[in-house]
Amino acid sequence: MAGKPALLQEIEPVSPHESLAGRDLCSVADLTTTELAAILALAHDIKANPAAYRWALDAKQMVMFFEKASLRTRLTFETAMNTLGGAAVFVDQTQSPLGERESLADIARNVERWVSVIVLRTYAHETITEMAQYASVPVVNALSDLEHPCQAIADFMTLQERFGSLHGFNFTYVGDGNNVCHSLMLTAALLGAHCAVGTPKNYAPKADIVAQARAIANVTGSNITLVNDPVAAVKDADAVYTDVCTSMGFEHEATKRAPIFKPYQVNEVLMSYASPKAVFLHCLPAHRNAEVTDAVLDGPQSVVFDQAENRMHAQKALLLMLLGAGRKR
Ligand code: CP
Ligand code: NVA
């Protein structure tokens, strides 16, 4: 947009398809409401009409560097890319963190010569932002210690399928104020959904993410509420979301955390405080009968496998838009 007269920008606004092309997705906060809405709209269309997008990324290459384990993220990115006509190359970094053998800048300057998009799953969030700074091709956060944006986009796609518009929707997250919680708060805020977060005292989401989410929510007209009482968080919720108490990289804290998180378990009693039409969400993998009971995870309110399926559709939409191929052919 640089150099374009302001008046012309108003008359001829840049569409999200144009504005997202060539960009990175390190955080949900990288997106505007319009861009997020466009990714979601495209994701719904791709899910309904997959054949229309069969060759949209013909011969494009995607590399995935993963420092942490994955089932859903790896397979949904690979299947997304393959069914769009491109190819995915997976590099297991679980035994050697990125930047150890050579600098992130040098990795970026090599990889951008061969591939169209770089997907990273890391411990340090800065590994992703630094790679994005150096690489000329889009860099996508496939989970860091700070955020899990692709998860949150698929989760809100799942909620849109069930509920339509989410403006004024009551979304609740209970458990650890972790990477998934951060991305969900930001996504809720962008879509104008209210977000109540119930965590133990020392496990609240990071203050700067809360501030970012509240700044967005001020514009979209929603409320971001933090509480310590799980019942207060869940009361009248339209959706109840939880995640593991101990994320990857924090395993040494598991024994200490287990009793602290016990009152935050999502079970049938806690779900009874939510709206009778409420759905239950979890990014998976779940620790059964720890943060959620089998009865809830496998029960009629659970949409966890829809979420898992939608990872693929949402990531197809994201890849198409970042690679400038967002329009239906
Ligand atoms: N939800 C999710 O990201 O799952 P994986 O860790 O299996 O990729
Ligand atoms: N918060 C979890 C999410 C796993 C998909 C973790 O980071 O391990």
Short mmCIF file of C-alpha atoms and ligand atoms in Angstrom, two decimals:
data_model
loop_
_atom_site.label_atom_id
_atom_site.label_comp_id
_atom_site.label_asym_id
_atom_site.label_seq_id
_atom_site.Cartn_x
_atom_site.Cartn_y
_atom_site.Cartn_z
CA MET A 1 0.00 0.00 0.00
CA ALA A 2 2.95 2.35 0.44
CA GLY A 3 2.70 5.42 -1.74
CA LYS A 4 -0.99 5.05 -2.56
CA PRO A 5 -2.97 8.28 -1.92
CA ALA A 6 -5.21 7.95 1.16
CA LEU A 7 -8.35 8.85 -0.79
CA LEU A 8 -7.72 6.09 -3.30
CA GLN A 9 -7.24 3.60 -0.47
CA GLU A 10 -10.73 4.44 0.77
CA ILE A 11 -12.32 4.16 -2.64
CA GLU A 12 -10.42 1.01 -3.55
CA PRO A 13 -9.73 -0.88 -0.29
CA VAL A 14 -7.19 -3.68 -0.42
CA SER A 15 -9.01 -6.99 -0.12
CA PRO A 16 -7.84 -9.49 2.52
CA HIS A 17 -6.80 -11.74 -0.38
CA GLU A 18 -4.34 -9.08 -1.48
CA SER A 19 -3.30 -7.91 1.98
CA LEU A 20 -2.47 -11.41 3.26
CA ALA A 21 -0.40 -12.48 0.26
CA GLY A 22 3.26 -12.84 1.24
CA ARG A 23 2.61 -12.22 4.95
CA ASP A 24 3.62 -14.28 8.02
CA LEU A 25 1.32 -15.69 10.68
CA CYS A 26 3.31 -15.63 13.94
CA SER A 27 0.39 -14.54 16.13
CA VAL A 28 -3.37 -14.23 15.74
CA ALA A 29 -2.76 -10.54 16.45
CA ASP A 30 -1.03 -10.31 13.06
CA LEU A 31 -4.53 -10.44 11.52
CA THR A 32 -7.26 -7.83 11.27
CA THR A 33 -10.89 -8.80 11.86
CA THR A 34 -11.48 -8.58 8.09
CA GLU A 35 -8.52 -10.83 7.29
CA LEU A 36 -9.53 -13.42 9.90
CA ALA A 37 -13.12 -13.37 8.61
CA ALA A 38 -11.85 -13.90 5.06
CA ILE A 39 -9.69 -16.88 6.09
CA LEU A 40 -12.69 -18.40 7.88
CA ALA A 41 -15.03 -17.78 4.95
CA LEU A 42 -12.55 -19.40 2.58
CA ALA A 43 -12.10 -22.34 4.98
CA HIS A 44 -15.86 -23.00 4.97
CA ASP A 45 -15.93 -22.88 1.17
CA ILE A 46 -12.94 -25.21 0.87
CA LYS A 47 -14.60 -27.68 3.23
CA ALA A 48 -17.80 -27.59 1.15
CA ASN A 49 -16.05 -27.66 -2.26
CA PRO A 50 -12.61 -29.28 -1.88
CA ALA A 51 -12.41 -30.24 -5.57
CA ALA A 52 -12.56 -26.56 -6.60
CA TYR A 53 -9.19 -26.01 -4.91
CA ARG A 54 -7.54 -29.27 -5.96
CA TRP A 55 -4.64 -27.66 -7.88
CA ALA A 56 -4.65 -24.19 -6.30
CA LEU A 57 -1.08 -24.66 -5.01
CA ASP A 58 0.16 -26.80 -7.90
CA ALA A 59 3.87 -27.64 -7.46
CA LYS A 60 4.31 -25.29 -4.47
CA GLN A 61 6.63 -26.56 -1.74
CA MET A 62 6.19 -26.22 2.03
CA VAL A 63 8.80 -27.09 4.64
CA MET A 64 7.89 -27.92 8.24
CA PHE A 65 10.52 -27.71 11.01
CA PHE A 66 9.12 -29.19 14.23
CA GLU A 67 10.99 -29.06 17.56
CA LYS A 68 8.04 -30.68 19.37
CA ALA A 69 5.87 -33.77 18.83
CA SER A 70 2.71 -33.50 16.69
CA LEU A 71 -0.07 -35.64 15.27
CA ARG A 72 -2.80 -33.21 14.13
CA THR A 73 -0.71 -30.22 13.08
CA ARG A 74 1.77 -32.24 11.07
CA LEU A 75 -0.84 -34.37 9.30
CA THR A 76 -3.30 -31.56 8.64
CA PHE A 77 -0.61 -29.34 7.12
CA GLU A 78 0.72 -32.23 5.01
CA THR A 79 -2.70 -33.36 3.82
CA ALA A 80 -3.74 -29.75 3.18
CA MET A 81 -0.69 -29.05 1.03
CA ASN A 82 -0.85 -32.38 -0.81
CA THR A 83 -4.52 -32.05 -1.70
CA LEU A 84 -3.95 -28.50 -3.00
CA GLY A 85 -1.45 -29.91 -5.48
CA GLY A 86 1.68 -28.91 -3.58
CA ALA A 87 4.15 -30.92 -1.54
CA ALA A 88 5.23 -30.89 2.10
CA VAL A 89 8.70 -31.69 3.43
CA PHE A 90 8.85 -32.53 7.14
CA VAL A 91 12.07 -31.93 9.10
CA ASP A 92 12.21 -33.45 12.58
CA GLN A 93 13.96 -30.96 14.87
CA THR A 94 13.01 -32.71 18.12
CA GLN A 95 16.62 -33.80 18.67
CA SER A 96 18.33 -30.55 17.64
CA PRO A 97 16.70 -27.16 18.22
CA LEU A 98 16.55 -24.77 15.27
CA GLY A 99 19.47 -22.37 15.23
CA GLU A 100 21.88 -24.83 16.87
CA ARG A 101 23.63 -26.17 13.74
CA GLU A 102 23.43 -22.89 11.84
CA SER A 103 21.83 -19.52 12.45
CA LEU A 104 18.13 -18.93 11.81
CA ALA A 105 19.10 -16.23 9.32
CA ASP A 106 21.22 -18.67 7.32
CA ILE A 107 18.48 -21.32 7.41
CA ALA A 108 15.99 -18.73 6.15
CA ARG A 109 18.29 -17.58 3.34
CA ASN A 110 18.74 -21.16 2.14
CA VAL A 111 15.20 -22.40 2.51
CA GLU A 112 13.53 -19.43 0.79
CA ARG A 113 15.39 -20.40 -2.41
CA TRP A 114 13.58 -23.78 -2.50
CA VAL A 115 10.17 -23.43 -0.89
CA SER A 116 7.15 -21.11 -0.87
CA VAL A 117 6.26 -21.31 2.83
CA ILE A 118 7.94 -22.25 6.13
CA VAL A 119 5.91 -23.82 8.96
CA LEU A 120 7.51 -23.91 12.42
CA ARG A 121 6.68 -25.64 15.72
CA THR A 122 9.07 -24.39 18.37
CA TYR A 123 9.73 -23.85 22.05
CA ALA A 124 10.80 -20.18 21.89
CA HIS A 125 8.30 -17.93 20.11
CA GLU A 126 11.28 -15.76 19.07
CA THR A 127 12.52 -18.60 16.85
CA ILE A 128 9.40 -18.03 14.73
CA THR A 129 9.51 -14.23 14.72
CA GLU A 130 13.23 -14.28 13.92
CA MET A 131 12.74 -16.71 11.03
CA ALA A 132 9.91 -14.47 9.79
CA GLN A 133 12.22 -11.47 9.94
CA TYR A 134 14.84 -13.15 7.74
CA ALA A 135 12.77 -15.27 5.33
CA SER A 136 11.31 -13.63 2.23
CA VAL A 137 8.60 -16.32 2.08
CA PRO A 138 5.66 -16.58 4.55
CA VAL A 139 6.42 -18.13 7.96
CA VAL A 140 3.58 -19.82 9.87
CA ASN A 141 3.45 -20.53 13.61
CA ALA A 142 2.37 -24.16 14.06
CA LEU A 143 2.67 -23.75 17.89
CA SER A 144 5.20 -22.02 20.06
CA ASP A 145 5.34 -21.64 23.84
CA LEU A 146 3.41 -18.40 23.37
CA GLU A 147 0.73 -19.12 20.77
CA HIS A 148 -1.06 -21.68 18.59
CA PRO A 149 -2.82 -19.51 15.99
CA CYS A 150 -3.72 -22.27 13.48
CA GLN A 151 -5.51 -24.14 16.27
CA ALA A 152 -7.57 -21.13 17.29
CA ILE A 153 -8.62 -20.35 13.71
CA ALA A 154 -9.88 -23.93 13.24
CA ASP A 155 -11.64 -23.82 16.61
CA PHE A 156 -13.58 -20.68 15.76
CA MET A 157 -14.40 -22.16 12.35
CA THR A 158 -15.91 -25.09 14.28
CA LEU A 159 -17.95 -22.70 16.42
CA GLN A 160 -19.16 -20.79 13.35
CA GLU A 161 -20.39 -24.09 11.87
CA ARG A 162 -22.49 -24.70 14.96
CA PHE A 163 -23.59 -21.19 15.88
CA GLY A 164 -23.19 -18.91 12.83
CA SER A 165 -22.06 -15.39 13.73
CA LEU A 166 -20.05 -15.28 16.93
CA HIS A 167 -20.57 -11.63 17.74
CA GLY A 168 -21.66 -11.53 21.39
CA PHE A 169 -20.99 -15.27 21.79
CA ASN A 170 -19.94 -16.40 25.31
CA PHE A 171 -16.69 -18.33 24.95
CA THR A 172 -15.03 -19.80 28.06
CA TYR A 173 -11.57 -21.27 28.52
CA VAL A 174 -10.74 -23.11 31.76
CA GLY A 175 -7.30 -24.41 32.77
CA ASP A 176 -3.76 -23.26 32.07
CA GLY A 177 -3.33 -19.76 30.61
CA ASN A 178 -1.06 -21.19 27.93
CA ASN A 179 -0.28 -20.87 24.22
CA VAL A 180 -3.69 -22.19 23.15
CA CYS A 181 -5.47 -19.91 25.62
CA HIS A 182 -3.54 -16.89 24.26
CA SER A 183 -4.51 -17.54 20.64
CA LEU A 184 -8.14 -18.26 21.58
CA MET A 185 -8.43 -14.97 23.50
CA LEU A 186 -7.08 -12.99 20.55
CA THR A 187 -9.33 -14.81 18.06
CA ALA A 188 -12.42 -14.31 20.23
CA ALA A 189 -11.60 -10.62 20.53
CA LEU A 190 -11.15 -10.19 16.77
CA LEU A 191 -14.52 -11.84 16.12
CA GLY A 192 -16.36 -9.85 18.80
CA ALA A 193 -16.97 -12.89 21.01
CA HIS A 194 -16.84 -12.48 24.80
CA CYS A 195 -14.06 -14.52 26.37
CA ALA A 196 -14.01 -15.63 30.01
CA VAL A 197 -10.82 -17.31 31.19
CA GLY A 198 -10.75 -19.31 34.44
CA THR A 199 -7.30 -20.29 35.69
CA PRO A 200 -5.54 -21.01 38.98
CA LYS A 201 -3.92 -17.91 40.48
CA ASN A 202 -0.39 -18.22 39.11
CA TYR A 203 -1.44 -19.66 35.74
CA ALA A 204 -3.26 -16.72 34.19
CA PRO A 205 -2.56 -15.85 30.56
CA LYS A 206 0.34 -13.43 29.98
CA ALA A 207 -0.50 -9.83 30.81
CA ASP A 208 0.67 -8.46 27.47
CA ILE A 209 -1.53 -10.90 25.52
CA VAL A 210 -4.48 -10.02 27.77
CA ALA A 211 -3.81 -6.33 27.07
CA GLN A 212 -3.61 -7.00 23.32
CA ALA A 213 -6.88 -8.99 23.40
CA ARG A 214 -8.60 -6.26 25.43
CA ALA A 215 -7.42 -3.57 23.02
CA ILE A 216 -8.95 -5.53 20.12
CA ALA A 217 -12.09 -6.31 22.15
CA ASN A 218 -12.59 -2.60 22.82
CA VAL A 219 -12.95 -2.10 19.09
CA THR A 220 -15.08 -5.17 18.33
CA GLY A 221 -17.33 -4.69 21.38
CA SER A 222 -16.54 -7.81 23.39
CA ASN A 223 -15.31 -8.42 26.96
CA ILE A 224 -12.25 -10.35 28.06
CA THR A 225 -12.69 -11.52 31.67
CA LEU A 226 -10.15 -13.28 33.87
CA VAL A 227 -11.31 -15.18 36.97
CA ASN A 228 -9.96 -17.85 39.29
CA ASP A 229 -13.30 -19.53 39.97
CA PRO A 230 -13.99 -22.21 37.31
CA VAL A 231 -17.75 -22.12 37.96
CA ALA A 232 -17.87 -18.33 37.48
CA ALA A 233 -15.93 -18.74 34.21
CA VAL A 234 -18.27 -21.42 32.85
CA LYS A 235 -21.58 -19.84 33.96
CA ASP A 236 -23.89 -19.41 30.92
CA ALA A 237 -21.06 -20.19 28.48
CA ASP A 238 -21.98 -21.14 24.90
CA ALA A 239 -18.69 -23.02 24.56
CA VAL A 240 -16.31 -24.47 27.15
CA TYR A 241 -12.71 -25.11 26.12
CA THR A 242 -9.86 -26.72 28.03
CA ASP A 243 -6.33 -27.90 27.28
CA VAL A 244 -3.71 -29.95 29.13
CA CYS A 245 -2.51 -28.62 32.50
CA THR A 246 1.10 -29.23 31.47
CA SER A 247 2.15 -28.19 27.99
CA MET A 248 5.11 -29.53 26.03
CA GLY A 249 8.30 -28.12 27.53
CA PHE A 250 6.81 -27.90 31.05
CA GLU A 251 6.79 -31.65 31.80
CA HIS A 252 9.06 -31.16 34.85
CA GLU A 253 6.16 -29.24 36.50
CA ALA A 254 3.54 -31.97 35.93
CA THR A 255 3.52 -33.34 39.49
CA LYS A 256 3.27 -29.87 41.03
CA ARG A 257 0.53 -28.80 38.64
CA ALA A 258 -1.81 -31.83 38.93
CA PRO A 259 -3.42 -30.91 42.31
CA ILE A 260 -3.54 -27.18 41.46
CA PHE A 261 -5.57 -27.87 38.32
CA LYS A 262 -7.89 -30.49 39.83
CA PRO A 263 -10.73 -28.00 40.55
CA TYR A 264 -10.56 -26.88 36.91
CA GLN A 265 -11.35 -30.32 35.48
CA VAL A 266 -14.15 -30.10 32.91
CA ASN A 267 -16.63 -32.74 34.05
CA GLU A 268 -20.39 -33.08 33.86
CA VAL A 269 -20.88 -30.99 37.01
CA LEU A 270 -18.83 -28.07 35.66
CA MET A 271 -20.55 -28.36 32.25
CA SER A 272 -23.96 -28.13 33.99
CA TYR A 273 -23.25 -24.43 34.72
CA ALA A 274 -22.87 -23.67 30.99
CA SER A 275 -25.75 -23.01 28.63
CA PRO A 276 -27.69 -26.26 27.93
CA LYS A 277 -26.74 -25.83 24.25
CA ALA A 278 -23.03 -25.36 25.03
CA VAL A 279 -20.37 -27.31 23.20
CA PHE A 280 -17.11 -28.65 24.63
CA LEU A 281 -13.81 -28.08 22.86
CA HIS A 282 -10.24 -29.34 23.35
CA CYS A 283 -7.30 -28.92 20.99
CA LEU A 284 -6.12 -32.49 21.73
CA PRO A 285 -4.19 -34.49 22.71
CA ALA A 286 -6.27 -34.78 25.90
CA HIS A 287 -5.14 -36.34 29.14
CA ARG A 288 -8.29 -38.32 29.76
CA ASN A 289 -9.78 -37.90 33.24
CA ALA A 290 -7.19 -35.25 34.12
CA GLU A 291 -8.28 -31.89 32.64
CA VAL A 292 -11.47 -33.43 31.15
CA THR A 293 -13.48 -36.54 31.94
CA ASP A 294 -14.28 -39.26 29.41
CA ALA A 295 -17.98 -38.46 29.88
CA VAL A 296 -17.49 -34.90 28.58
CA LEU A 297 -14.82 -35.65 25.97
CA ASP A 298 -16.89 -38.48 24.44
CA GLY A 299 -20.28 -36.94 25.30
CA PRO A 300 -22.91 -35.30 23.07
CA GLN A 301 -21.60 -31.76 23.66
CA SER A 302 -18.08 -32.56 22.48
CA VAL A 303 -16.93 -31.22 19.10
CA VAL A 304 -13.27 -32.16 19.49
CA PHE A 305 -13.02 -34.26 16.31
CA ASP A 306 -14.73 -31.53 14.25
CA GLN A 307 -12.01 -29.22 15.53
CA ALA A 308 -9.35 -31.73 14.47
CA GLU A 309 -10.90 -32.07 10.99
CA ASN A 310 -11.19 -28.31 10.61
CA ARG A 311 -7.46 -27.86 11.23
CA MET A 312 -7.00 -29.15 7.66
CA HIS A 313 -9.63 -26.92 6.03
CA ALA A 314 -8.55 -23.81 7.94
CA GLN A 315 -4.88 -24.36 7.12
CA LYS A 316 -5.74 -24.84 3.44
CA ALA A 317 -7.42 -21.43 3.53
CA LEU A 318 -4.47 -19.89 5.34
CA LEU A 319 -1.92 -21.34 2.91
CA LEU A 320 -3.94 -20.18 -0.10
CA MET A 321 -4.17 -16.65 1.21
CA LEU A 322 -0.54 -16.34 2.35
CA LEU A 323 0.60 -17.72 -0.99
CA GLY A 324 -1.61 -15.30 -2.90
CA ALA A 325 -3.90 -17.99 -4.30
CA GLY A 326 -6.92 -17.25 -2.13
CA ARG A 327 -9.46 -16.72 -4.87
CA LYS A 328 -11.51 -19.65 -6.07
CA ARG A 329 -10.41 -20.89 -9.48
N1 CP B 1 -3.80 -29.79 18.58
C1 CP B 1 -2.57 -30.01 18.10
O1 CP B 1 -1.83 -29.09 17.74
O2 CP B 1 -2.21 -31.32 18.07
P1 CP B 1 -0.76 -31.89 17.76
O3 CP B 1 0.13 -31.47 18.90
O4 CP B 1 -0.94 -33.37 17.67
O5 CP B 1 -0.27 -31.30 16.47
N1 NVA B 2 -0.79 -26.45 25.16
C1 NVA B 2 -0.41 -27.69 24.50
C2 NVA B 2 -1.06 -27.77 23.18
C3 NVA B 2 -0.74 -29.00 22.39
C4 NVA B 2 -1.42 -29.02 21.06
C5 NVA B 2 1.10 -27.75 24.39
O1 NVA B 2 1.71 -26.73 24.06
O2 NVA B 2 1.67 -28.81 24.64
#
